[in-house]
Structures are given as C-alpha cells and as structure tokens.
Short mmCIF file of C-alpha atoms and ligand atoms in Angstrom, two decimals:
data_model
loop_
_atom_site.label_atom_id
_atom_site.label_comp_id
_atom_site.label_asym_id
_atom_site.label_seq_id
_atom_site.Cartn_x
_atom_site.Cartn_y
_atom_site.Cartn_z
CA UNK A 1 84.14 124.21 118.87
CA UNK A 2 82.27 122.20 116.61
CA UNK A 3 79.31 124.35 116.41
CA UNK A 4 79.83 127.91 117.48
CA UNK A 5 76.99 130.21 117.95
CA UNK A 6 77.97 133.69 119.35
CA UNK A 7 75.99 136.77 120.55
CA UNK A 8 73.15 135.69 118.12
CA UNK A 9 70.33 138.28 117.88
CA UNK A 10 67.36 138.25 116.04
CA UNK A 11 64.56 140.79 116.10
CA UNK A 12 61.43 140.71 114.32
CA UNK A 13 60.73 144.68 114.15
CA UNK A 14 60.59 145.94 118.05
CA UNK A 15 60.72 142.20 119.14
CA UNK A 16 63.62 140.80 120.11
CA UNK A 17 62.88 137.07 119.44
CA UNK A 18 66.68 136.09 120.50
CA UNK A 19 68.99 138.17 122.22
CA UNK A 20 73.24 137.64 122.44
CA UNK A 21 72.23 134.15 122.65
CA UNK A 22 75.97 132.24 122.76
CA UNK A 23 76.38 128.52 123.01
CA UNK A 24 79.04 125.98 121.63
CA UNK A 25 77.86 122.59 121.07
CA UNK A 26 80.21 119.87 121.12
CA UNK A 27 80.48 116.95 118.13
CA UNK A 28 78.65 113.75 118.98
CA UNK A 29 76.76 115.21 122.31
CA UNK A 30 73.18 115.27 122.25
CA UNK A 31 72.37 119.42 123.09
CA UNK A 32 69.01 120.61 124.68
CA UNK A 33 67.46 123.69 124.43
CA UNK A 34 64.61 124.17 126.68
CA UNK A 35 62.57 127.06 128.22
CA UNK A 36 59.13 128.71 128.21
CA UNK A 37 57.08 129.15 125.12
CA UNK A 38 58.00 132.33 122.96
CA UNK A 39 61.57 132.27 124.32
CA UNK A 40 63.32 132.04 121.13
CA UNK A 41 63.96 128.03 120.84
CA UNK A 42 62.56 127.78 117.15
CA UNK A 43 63.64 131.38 116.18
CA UNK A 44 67.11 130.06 117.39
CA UNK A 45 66.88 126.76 114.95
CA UNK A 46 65.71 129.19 112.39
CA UNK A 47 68.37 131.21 112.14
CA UNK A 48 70.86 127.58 112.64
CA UNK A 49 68.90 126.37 109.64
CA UNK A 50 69.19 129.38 107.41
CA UNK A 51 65.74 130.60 107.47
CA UNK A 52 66.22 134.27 109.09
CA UNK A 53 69.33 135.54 108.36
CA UNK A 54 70.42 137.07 112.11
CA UNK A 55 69.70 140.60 113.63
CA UNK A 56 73.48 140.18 114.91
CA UNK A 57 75.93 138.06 115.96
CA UNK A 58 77.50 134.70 114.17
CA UNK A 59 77.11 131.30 113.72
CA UNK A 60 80.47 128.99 112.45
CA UNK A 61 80.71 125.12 111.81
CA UNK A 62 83.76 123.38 112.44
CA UNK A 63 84.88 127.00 111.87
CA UNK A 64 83.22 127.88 109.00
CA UNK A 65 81.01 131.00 109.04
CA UNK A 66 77.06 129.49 108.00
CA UNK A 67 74.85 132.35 109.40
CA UNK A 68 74.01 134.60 106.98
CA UNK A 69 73.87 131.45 104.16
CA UNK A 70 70.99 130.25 102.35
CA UNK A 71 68.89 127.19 104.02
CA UNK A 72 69.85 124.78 100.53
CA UNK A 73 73.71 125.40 101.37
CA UNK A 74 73.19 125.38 105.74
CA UNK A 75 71.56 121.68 104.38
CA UNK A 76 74.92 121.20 102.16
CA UNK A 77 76.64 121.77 104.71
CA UNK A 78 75.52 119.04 106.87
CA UNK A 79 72.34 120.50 109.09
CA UNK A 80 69.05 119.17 108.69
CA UNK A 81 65.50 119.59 110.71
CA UNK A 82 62.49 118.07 111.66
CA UNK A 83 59.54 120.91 112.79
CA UNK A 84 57.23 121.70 116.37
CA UNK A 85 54.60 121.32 113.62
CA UNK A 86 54.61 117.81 111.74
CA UNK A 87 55.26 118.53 107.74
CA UNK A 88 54.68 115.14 105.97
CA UNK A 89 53.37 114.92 102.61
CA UNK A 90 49.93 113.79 102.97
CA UNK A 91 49.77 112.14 99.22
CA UNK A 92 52.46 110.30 99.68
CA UNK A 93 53.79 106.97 101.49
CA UNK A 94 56.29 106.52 104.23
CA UNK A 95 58.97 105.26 101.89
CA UNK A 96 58.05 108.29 99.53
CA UNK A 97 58.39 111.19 102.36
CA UNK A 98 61.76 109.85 103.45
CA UNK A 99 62.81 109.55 99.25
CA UNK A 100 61.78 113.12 98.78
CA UNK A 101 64.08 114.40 101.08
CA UNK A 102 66.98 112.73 99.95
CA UNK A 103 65.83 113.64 96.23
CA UNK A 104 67.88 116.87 96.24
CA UNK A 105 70.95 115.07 97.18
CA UNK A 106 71.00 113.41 94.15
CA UNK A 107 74.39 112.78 92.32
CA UNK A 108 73.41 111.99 88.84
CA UNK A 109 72.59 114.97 87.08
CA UNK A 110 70.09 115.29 84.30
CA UNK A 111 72.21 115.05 81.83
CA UNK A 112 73.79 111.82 82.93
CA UNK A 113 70.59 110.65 83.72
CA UNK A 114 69.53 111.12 79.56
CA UNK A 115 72.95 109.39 78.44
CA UNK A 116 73.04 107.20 81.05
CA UNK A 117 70.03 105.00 82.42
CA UNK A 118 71.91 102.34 83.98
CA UNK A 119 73.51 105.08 86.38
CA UNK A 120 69.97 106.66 87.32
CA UNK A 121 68.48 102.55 88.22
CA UNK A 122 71.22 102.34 90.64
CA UNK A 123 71.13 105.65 91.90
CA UNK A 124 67.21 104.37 92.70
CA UNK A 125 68.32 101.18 94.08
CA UNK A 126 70.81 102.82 96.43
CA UNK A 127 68.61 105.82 97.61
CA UNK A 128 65.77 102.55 98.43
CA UNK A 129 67.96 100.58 100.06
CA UNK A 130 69.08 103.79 102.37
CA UNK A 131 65.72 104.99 102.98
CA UNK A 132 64.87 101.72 104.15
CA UNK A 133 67.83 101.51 106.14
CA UNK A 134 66.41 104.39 108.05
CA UNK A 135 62.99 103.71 108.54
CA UNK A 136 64.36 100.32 110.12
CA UNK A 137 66.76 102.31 112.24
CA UNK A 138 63.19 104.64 113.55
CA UNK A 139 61.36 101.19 114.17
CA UNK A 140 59.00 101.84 111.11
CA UNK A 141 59.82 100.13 108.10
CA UNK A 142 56.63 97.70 108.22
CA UNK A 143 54.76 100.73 107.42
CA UNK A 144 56.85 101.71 104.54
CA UNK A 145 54.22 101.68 102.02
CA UNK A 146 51.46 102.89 103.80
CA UNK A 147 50.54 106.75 103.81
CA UNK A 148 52.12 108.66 106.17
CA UNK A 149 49.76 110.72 107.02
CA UNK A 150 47.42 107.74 108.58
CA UNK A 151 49.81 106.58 110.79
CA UNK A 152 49.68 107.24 114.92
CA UNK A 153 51.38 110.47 115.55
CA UNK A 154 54.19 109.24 117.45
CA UNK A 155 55.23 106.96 114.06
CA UNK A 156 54.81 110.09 111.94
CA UNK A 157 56.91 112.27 113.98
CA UNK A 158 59.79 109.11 113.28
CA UNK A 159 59.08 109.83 109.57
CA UNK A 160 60.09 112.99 110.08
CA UNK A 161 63.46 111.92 111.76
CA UNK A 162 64.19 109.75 109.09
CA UNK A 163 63.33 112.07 106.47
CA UNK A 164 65.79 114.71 107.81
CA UNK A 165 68.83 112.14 108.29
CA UNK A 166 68.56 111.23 104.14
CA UNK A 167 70.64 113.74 104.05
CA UNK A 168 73.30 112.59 105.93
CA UNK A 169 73.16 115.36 108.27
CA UNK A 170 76.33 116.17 111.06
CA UNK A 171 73.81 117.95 112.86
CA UNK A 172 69.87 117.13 113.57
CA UNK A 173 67.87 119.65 114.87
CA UNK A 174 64.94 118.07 116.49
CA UNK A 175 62.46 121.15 117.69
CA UNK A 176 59.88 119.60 120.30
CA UNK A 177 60.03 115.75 118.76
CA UNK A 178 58.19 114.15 121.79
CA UNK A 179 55.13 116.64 121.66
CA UNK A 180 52.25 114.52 121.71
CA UNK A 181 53.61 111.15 122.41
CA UNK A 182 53.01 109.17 125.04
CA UNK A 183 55.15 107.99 127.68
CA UNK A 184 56.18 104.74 125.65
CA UNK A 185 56.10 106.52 122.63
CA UNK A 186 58.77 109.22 124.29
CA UNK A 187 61.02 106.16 125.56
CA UNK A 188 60.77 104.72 122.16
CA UNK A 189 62.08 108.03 120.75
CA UNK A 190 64.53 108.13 123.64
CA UNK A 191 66.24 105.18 122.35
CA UNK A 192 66.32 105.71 119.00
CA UNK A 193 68.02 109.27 119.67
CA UNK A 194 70.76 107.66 121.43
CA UNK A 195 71.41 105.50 118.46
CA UNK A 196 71.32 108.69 116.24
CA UNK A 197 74.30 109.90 118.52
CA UNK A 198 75.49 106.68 118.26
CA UNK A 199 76.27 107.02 114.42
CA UNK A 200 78.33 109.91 115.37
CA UNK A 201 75.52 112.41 114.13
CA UNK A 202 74.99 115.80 116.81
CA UNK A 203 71.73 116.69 117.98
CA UNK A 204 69.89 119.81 118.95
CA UNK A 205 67.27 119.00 121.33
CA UNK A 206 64.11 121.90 121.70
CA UNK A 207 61.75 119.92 124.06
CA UNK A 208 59.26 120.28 126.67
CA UNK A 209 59.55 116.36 127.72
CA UNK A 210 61.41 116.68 130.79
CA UNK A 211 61.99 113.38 131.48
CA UNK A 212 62.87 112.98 127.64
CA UNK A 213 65.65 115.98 128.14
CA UNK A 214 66.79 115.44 131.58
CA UNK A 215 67.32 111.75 130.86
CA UNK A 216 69.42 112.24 126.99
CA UNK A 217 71.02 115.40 126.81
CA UNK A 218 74.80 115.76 127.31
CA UNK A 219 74.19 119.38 128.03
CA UNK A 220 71.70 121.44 128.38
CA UNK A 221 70.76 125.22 128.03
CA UNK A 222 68.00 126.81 129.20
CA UNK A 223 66.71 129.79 127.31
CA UNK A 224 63.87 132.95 128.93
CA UNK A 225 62.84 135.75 126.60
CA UNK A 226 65.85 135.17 124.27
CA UNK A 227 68.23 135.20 126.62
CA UNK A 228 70.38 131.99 128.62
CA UNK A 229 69.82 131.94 131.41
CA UNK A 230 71.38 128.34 132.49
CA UNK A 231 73.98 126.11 131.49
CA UNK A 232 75.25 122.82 132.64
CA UNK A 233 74.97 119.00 132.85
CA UNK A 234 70.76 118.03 133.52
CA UNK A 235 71.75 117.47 137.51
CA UNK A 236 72.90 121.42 137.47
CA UNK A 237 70.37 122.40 135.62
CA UNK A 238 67.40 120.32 137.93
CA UNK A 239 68.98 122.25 141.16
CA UNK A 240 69.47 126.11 139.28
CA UNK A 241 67.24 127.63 140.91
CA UNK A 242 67.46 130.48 138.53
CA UNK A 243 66.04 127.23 136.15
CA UNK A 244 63.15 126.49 138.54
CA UNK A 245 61.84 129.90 139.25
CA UNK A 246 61.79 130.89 135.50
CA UNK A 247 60.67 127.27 134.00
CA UNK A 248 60.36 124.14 135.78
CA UNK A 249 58.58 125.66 138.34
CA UNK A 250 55.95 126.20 136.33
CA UNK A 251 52.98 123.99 135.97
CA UNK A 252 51.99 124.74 132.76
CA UNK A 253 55.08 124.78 130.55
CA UNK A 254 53.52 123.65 126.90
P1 ADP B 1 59.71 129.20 121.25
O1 ADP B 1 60.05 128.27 120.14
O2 ADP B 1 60.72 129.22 122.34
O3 ADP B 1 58.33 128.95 121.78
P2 ADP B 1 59.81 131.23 119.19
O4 ADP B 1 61.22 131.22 118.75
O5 ADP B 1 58.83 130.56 118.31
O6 ADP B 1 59.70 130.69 120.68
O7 ADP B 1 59.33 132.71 119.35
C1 ADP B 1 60.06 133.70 120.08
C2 ADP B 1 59.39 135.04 119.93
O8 ADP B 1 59.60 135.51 118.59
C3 ADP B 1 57.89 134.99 120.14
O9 ADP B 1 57.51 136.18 120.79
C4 ADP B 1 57.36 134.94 118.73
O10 ADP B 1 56.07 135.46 118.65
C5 ADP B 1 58.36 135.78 117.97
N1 ADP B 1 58.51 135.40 116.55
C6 ADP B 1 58.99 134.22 116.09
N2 ADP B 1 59.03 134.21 114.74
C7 ADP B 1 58.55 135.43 114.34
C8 ADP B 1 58.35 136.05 113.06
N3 ADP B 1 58.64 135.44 111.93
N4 ADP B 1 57.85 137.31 113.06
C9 ADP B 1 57.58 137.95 114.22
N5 ADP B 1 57.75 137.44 115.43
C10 ADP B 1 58.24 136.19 115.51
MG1 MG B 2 59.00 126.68 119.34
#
C-alpha cells in the first residue's frame, strides 16, 4: 500500500489519544477521516507529519518506514499539511506565505548562491512563477500581493493549501479545511480538491463538512475515542449504523 499505517498508538501520559489505529490509503484517492471531537483525527496527522513520534505501532510510505522520523525529513519525503487552526504569516502577503514555504526547498545552496548570482535570480524567477501557478490553481492569485491575513477566511484557508503544495507534496493532509466556510465557499474548495487529486497528489481529509466528505472522498474512515470504528465507500459509511449512533447522529458534531 501506498501509505501504510498499522496499529498506531499514541498516548499522552494515561490518555490514549489514538489507539491500534490501522488504515492503508491508496495513491491518488482522496482519504477522509472523520469522527467526534477529541477522537484522535489531528493526533493521527501528528504523528503522519512527524510531530509525536508514536506510543506504538508503524507508519511506512511506499514501503518505507517514516514514523519515528523528524517532521523536516516526513516533509522530504513528500507529506505536507495545512492546520484546524489557520497559521498564515500575518506580516506578510499572499505571494510571500506561499514563497516561505517553498523557501526550504531551495536547491541553490549558499555557497552557490555567493559564486553564483545568476543561479540564485532564476532560482527566484522559478519559485515566482510556481507560487503563482498555485495561487491560480486555489482561485486566488488576484490577491497575490495583498496581506494574507485581511483576506475572507475561506481565501485564507486556500493560502494555506497552496502554501503546503510548494513543496510538491505526494501526500496533503488537509485537517478540517472547510471549517468556517460557507456553503459556496465549501463547493469552491470541493472543486479545487478534486483538481489537487487530479495532479496525481493523495489527500487526507479530517473534516466535519459532511456534505464536503460524503460528496469527495474515495474512502472514508470513521474514527471514536482513537479507535475505527468504520470503513468503506461514503454510501457504507451513511447506512453504518455503528457510524450514526456514534457520530452522525449527533446534532452537534463541531
Ligand atoms: P480530534 O482532532 O479528533 O478532535 P485530537 O487528536 O486533537 O482529536 O485529540 C485526541 C485526544 O488527545 C483529546 O483527548 C486531546 O485532548 C488529546 N491530546 C491531543 N494532543 C495532546 C497533547 N499534546 N497532550 C495531551 N493530550 C493531547
Ligand atoms: Mg482536530
């Protein structure tokens, strides 16, 4: 499997955030991850991105062991994130927050850069022309130059997106990217996850948006204090009734 994660655990003291938590994620599907709040969705892309090393259990991609690795070489090796809680620079522009991001990716070294300046212009040029490749491919390149931070909240969780694919990631780990949009907003976002997948790039989906979920995800899993507790295709999931008891039966699900 593409992306293998088996019998994760991950306990904060006596807590046990995620527990034996196995899922394989196919390459070029679109993967949600949905279930009440505190049931281990964020812990889960966490540990995916390198943040917690886990309590137990493994993570491989295309069948290389990452869990236990460093977030800088989880990023090398082709993950990146966007967070439930917006993280934008607020001094900076549009076209700067995406920039930043792909800033560490940068091939010419120091060194080169000293001996050789025509090298670092292009290097510019090319890491411009890509950034604003993305922002056109989120629908928000007329707002390149203007601060993030004082654009709607729906356009500022796009900045986010198109900050985390500067790195060229294989896999995108989007946790809750329609929270606080509205419903055009979320079909907006809809669409421009589908041409994510499109460019052959995976996603992880943590989201609350049912409509958002049910309507994009090849699969789905469905998560309750740490634990799966579902797995299937959205129509499976909508009849579980394992799934409706424990989550979309409930009203308030935020
Ligand atoms: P979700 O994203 O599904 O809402 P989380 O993964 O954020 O859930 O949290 C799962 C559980 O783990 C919660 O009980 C939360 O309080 C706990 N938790 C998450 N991160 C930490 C941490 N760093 N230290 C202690 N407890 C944590
Ligand atoms: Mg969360």
């Amino acid at each position: 499997m593409f992306l293998e994660i088996e019998n994760l655990t991950m306990q904060f003291g006596g807590l046990v955030a995620v527990n034996g938590f196995s899922l394989g994620v196919a390459e070029g599907t679109i993967q949600g991850l949905i279930g009440p709040n505190g049931s281990g969705k964020t812990t889960i892309f966490n540990v995916l991105s390198g943040y917690y090393k886990p309590s137990g259990g493994k993570i491989t991609f295309k069948g290389k062991r990452i869990s236990g690795l460093p977030s800088y070489r989880v990023t090398a090796s082709g993950f990146a994130r966007t967070f439930q809680n917006l993280r934008l620079f607020k001094s900076m522009t549009v076209l700067e927050n995406v920039l930043v991001g792909m800033a560490q990716h940068a091939e010419t070294g120091l060194l080169s850069a000293i001996f050789n300046p025509i090298a670092i212009s292009h290097e510019e040029e090319y890491f411009h022309e890509k950034a604003m490749g993305l922002l056109k491919l989120l629908d928000i390149a007329e707002f390149a130059d203007t601060l993030a931070t004082s654009l709607p909240y729906g356009h500022q969780r796009r900045v986010e997106i198109a900050r985390a694919l500067g790195t060229d990631p294989k896999v995108l780990l989007l946790d809750e990217p329609a929270a606080g949009l509205n419903e055009t907003e979320s079909e907006n976002l809809r669409k421009i996850l589908l041409q994510i997948r499109e460019l052959g790039v995976t996603i992880c989906l943590v989201e609350h948006d049912m409509k958002l979920v049910m309507g994009i995800c090849d699969r789905i899993t469905v998560l309750d204090y740490g634990k799966k507790i579902a797995e299937g295709t959205s129509s499976e999931i909508a009849k579980d009734p394992v799934v409706i008891e424990a989550y979309l039966g409930q009203e308030d699900n935020s």
